[in-house]
Amino acid sequence: MTIHPSKRRMVGRFVWHYIEMVIAMSLGMMLLGPLWSAVLPGVDRVDVGTLTMAADMTIGMAAWMLVRRHSLPAIAEMSLAMAGPFIVLLVPYWFGVLPGHLVTEIGHVLMFVFMALAMLRRRHEYTHHQHRIRLRIPRKWIGRGAVVLVALLVPGAVSAVNTVGKFGAQYKARSDAVAAVQPVSKGHDAAKPTVAFLVNGSGTNVADLLGPYEVLAGTGRVNAYVVSPGSRLVPLTGGLDLVPDLTFDELARLLGERRDTLDAVVIPALNKTAPAELGSITAWLRQQSAAGAITVSVCNGARTLAASGLLDGRPATSHWWRLPGLRADFGDVRWVSGQRYVDDGNMITTAGVLSGIDGALRIIERLIDVDTAREAARKVHWRHYSPGVAARIPESSFEAKDVAVVSLTSSYQPGPSTIGVRLIEGTGELELASAFITYTEQSMIGRTVAVGDGAVRSRHGLTFVPRSADADGLDRLLVPGVDAARRQAAGTGPSAATGGLEPEYLHAGEEFAFDPVLRDIARTYDVPTARWAAKTLEYPVMDVKLAGSAWPWAPTIVLVVLVLLGAGVAIATGMVVRRIRARSRAAGGAPGPADVVR
C-alpha cells in the first residue's frame, strides 16, 4: 500500500512535534535544576525532588509550545499530561504503599503515554502549520545550533543514565529470595551499658552504622545490638545486606526479662524511610528518650532525630552537605557547623559519616570512662580523638573543582567500576564499611557487589549475607580486612573462584581502615576523586599520602569523545536530510512553503 506524500508529511510533523516536546522538557530540567538546588539546597526528599523535576519539564515544554504558537488549552492539556502522573503517584507514596523509585519510573512511562494521547486529541494542531516559528534566523545558524544541541545531548544522556544508575544501586534491595538467616546470639550482661543501633528496611548508611558499632562493641564493655522495626534483611550502602540482631519488640522483651534498660540509641543516616516506618521509628525514639536513653545521631541521622521533635529548641549538627536542607526543614532546631559533635545532655548529634566515631567515643566517655574511650580510639587507629571535648573541623562547602570532579566521575568513569567485595569471616566492621561506601556513595566511582559463599559474621558478631556466590562479570575483586590479607583468604592469584581476577587485599597493615582505600582510589583512579571522598567522609587526610593522577583524565577523555560523537551524528544526520530533500525535489518538484516543517 502506498502512503500519500501529504500523509507522510503529516506523520512526520506529528513525530517531530513529539521530539520537540522531549527536547524542551530535557532542557527545562537542565536549565532549571540548578535554580532549585540554590533555592532548596540539600533537600533530598523524594516528593520534593519529584515535584521539582515535573515542574522543570512542564515549564520547559510550555515555554516551547508558546514559541510554537499553540493554543492555551493545548498547553494546559500537555502540562497536565506531563505533571499529572507524578502528582497522582505521590499519593500512594505518602501512604507508604509505593516505593520512591517507582514513583519516578512509573511516572515517566505514563507521562510519555499521556503526552502522545494529548497530541492525538488535538492532532490538527500538531500536523498543520499555523504554529510555525516566526523567528528569522539564518539557516546556517540553525544548523550549527542543532549540531551543538545534539553534541551536548549525547553526553547528557550518558550522564543521566550513569548517575541515576549509580545512585539507584546504592541502597537497592536484592532481587532474589534468600532463606531466613538468623543473627548470632549474643549474651546479655545487665551489668554493662546497652546500646541499640537503629536500621530501617529501605537502607542504612554503612559507615554511619558500622563505624560506631565497632568502636563500642570492640571495648567488650557494652551490650551492642542492631535493631530494626521489622525482621528482614537491611541493605547497607553499596549492597551489603545485614541481618539485624533484634526487632524493637524483641529488644523490649530481652531487656524486660533481664530487668535492664537501654542506655543509648545510635541513629545512622537512613535511606528514604517510608512514612509508615518513619512513624514507627520516631515513636520508638521518643519512647526511649523518655525512658532516659542518650540519643545519638550520626551524619544525616539528624534528619530522623529532628523528625521526632526531640531536637526542637536545641543545638545540633550534621554533615556539611545536609545542613542547608535541615535548616530549611527543621527551623526550630539550632543547627551549628564546624565541630565533630554537639553534646546537649541526653542528645548528641555528630557531623558527617566518620564523625560517628567521635560520637561513639563520647558515648563511652559518658557511660564508662575516658581511659576506655582512649583505648577504643587506639584499637581502630583513630588519630583524631579529642578527649572530653568536640574537636573543631573545617566548615566545608561545594567548590567549583568539586562539582567538576564529581560530575566527571559519576557520569563518565570508564572503570574499573563494577567492584566485587569478598566477604570473609571475622572481618572488622570498619574494614567492611571502608570498602562498600568509599567507592560508591562517597566517590561515585561505580557499584560494589558483596561476594561470598554464604552468611558471614564480622569481628564483633554482626551477620551479613552476600549477593553473589562468584566473581563473574566484575572488573575488580577487593578483599577487605587485615586478617584476610595475612591469611590470603581469597587466594594469591586468579582462579575460577575469583572469576579470573587477581584478589586485591585492601588492608595490608595496622592503620585506620579508610586510609588504604583512599590511597587505592588515588592510585587507581585519581587524587581529586580520593580527596573528594575524604571531604564527604569528613575525614582529614593531611597525613595520608595520596599519589596518582592529578586530574580525572579518563572520564574527561570519555566526555570529549561523546561530544565529538554527538557532533558527528548531528552533522551526518544533516547531510542525510539534505540528500533526501534534494532527491525529493528532483522527483516531484520543489515543495511549496506549506510543505516545509519548521
Short mmCIF file of N, CA, C and O in Angstrom, two decimals, residues 9 13 16-17 68 127-133 139 581 585 590-598:
data_model
loop_
_atom_site.label_atom_id
_atom_site.label_comp_id
_atom_site.label_asym_id
_atom_site.label_seq_id
_atom_site.Cartn_x
_atom_site.Cartn_y
_atom_site.Cartn_z
N ARG A 9 3.98 13.56 5.31
CA ARG A 9 4.42 14.82 5.90
C ARG A 9 3.70 15.09 7.22
O ARG A 9 4.28 15.57 8.18
N ARG A 13 5.43 15.58 10.79
CA ARG A 13 5.26 16.76 11.64
C ARG A 13 4.84 16.36 13.06
O ARG A 13 5.30 16.92 14.04
N TRP A 16 7.79 14.88 14.80
CA TRP A 16 8.77 15.93 15.10
C TRP A 16 8.31 16.80 16.27
O TRP A 16 9.10 17.18 17.14
N HIS A 17 7.01 17.09 16.35
CA HIS A 17 6.49 17.84 17.48
C HIS A 17 6.73 17.08 18.79
O HIS A 17 7.08 17.68 19.81
N ARG A 68 5.95 28.08 19.78
CA ARG A 68 5.35 27.40 18.63
C ARG A 68 3.94 27.90 18.32
O ARG A 68 3.29 27.44 17.39
N THR A 127 -0.12 18.79 13.22
CA THR A 127 0.15 18.32 11.86
C THR A 127 -0.03 19.41 10.81
O THR A 127 0.17 19.16 9.63
N HIS A 128 -0.44 20.61 11.24
CA HIS A 128 -0.60 21.72 10.31
C HIS A 128 0.27 22.89 10.73
O HIS A 128 0.82 22.91 11.83
N HIS A 129 0.32 23.89 9.90
CA HIS A 129 1.39 24.88 10.04
C HIS A 129 0.98 26.23 10.57
O HIS A 129 1.66 27.21 10.33
N GLN A 130 -0.15 26.31 11.28
CA GLN A 130 -0.46 27.57 11.90
C GLN A 130 0.45 27.88 13.08
O GLN A 130 0.34 28.92 13.69
N HIS A 131 1.38 26.92 13.42
CA HIS A 131 2.26 27.10 14.58
C HIS A 131 3.71 27.25 14.15
O HIS A 131 4.61 26.85 14.87
N ARG A 132 3.92 27.81 12.99
CA ARG A 132 5.30 28.00 12.54
C ARG A 132 6.03 29.00 13.42
O ARG A 132 5.44 29.99 13.89
N ILE A 133 7.30 28.77 13.64
CA ILE A 133 8.13 29.72 14.39
C ILE A 133 8.44 30.90 13.49
O ILE A 133 8.97 30.73 12.38
N ARG A 139 19.64 30.11 8.17
CA ARG A 139 19.63 28.66 8.17
C ARG A 139 20.94 28.07 8.69
O ARG A 139 20.94 27.04 9.38
N ARG A 581 16.12 15.55 0.82
CA ARG A 581 15.36 16.69 0.29
C ARG A 581 15.72 16.94 -1.17
O ARG A 581 14.84 17.26 -1.99
N ARG A 585 13.05 16.90 -4.25
CA ARG A 585 12.84 18.00 -5.21
C ARG A 585 13.00 17.50 -6.64
O ARG A 585 12.25 17.89 -7.55
N ALA A 590 10.05 21.31 -6.46
CA ALA A 590 10.32 21.96 -5.19
C ALA A 590 9.05 22.08 -4.37
O ALA A 590 8.01 22.44 -4.89
N PRO A 591 9.06 21.75 -3.10
CA PRO A 591 7.87 21.85 -2.27
C PRO A 591 7.49 23.30 -2.01
O PRO A 591 8.34 24.19 -2.01
N GLY A 592 6.21 23.51 -1.83
CA GLY A 592 5.73 24.84 -1.51
C GLY A 592 5.97 25.15 -0.06
O GLY A 592 6.35 24.29 0.72
N PRO A 593 5.75 26.40 0.35
CA PRO A 593 6.01 26.80 1.73
C PRO A 593 5.23 25.98 2.74
O PRO A 593 5.70 25.72 3.83
N ALA A 594 4.01 25.54 2.36
CA ALA A 594 3.18 24.78 3.31
C ALA A 594 3.73 23.40 3.57
O ALA A 594 3.30 22.72 4.50
N ASP A 595 4.68 22.94 2.76
CA ASP A 595 5.22 21.60 2.92
C ASP A 595 6.50 21.56 3.75
O ASP A 595 7.07 20.51 3.96
N VAL A 596 6.96 22.72 4.20
CA VAL A 596 8.22 22.77 4.93
C VAL A 596 7.95 22.69 6.42
O VAL A 596 7.18 23.48 6.96
N VAL A 597 8.54 21.73 7.09
CA VAL A 597 8.37 21.60 8.53
C VAL A 597 9.35 22.55 9.22
O VAL A 597 10.54 22.50 8.98
N ARG A 598 8.79 23.42 10.00
CA ARG A 598 9.66 24.37 10.67
C ARG A 598 9.59 24.18 12.16
O ARG A 598 8.58 23.79 12.67
#
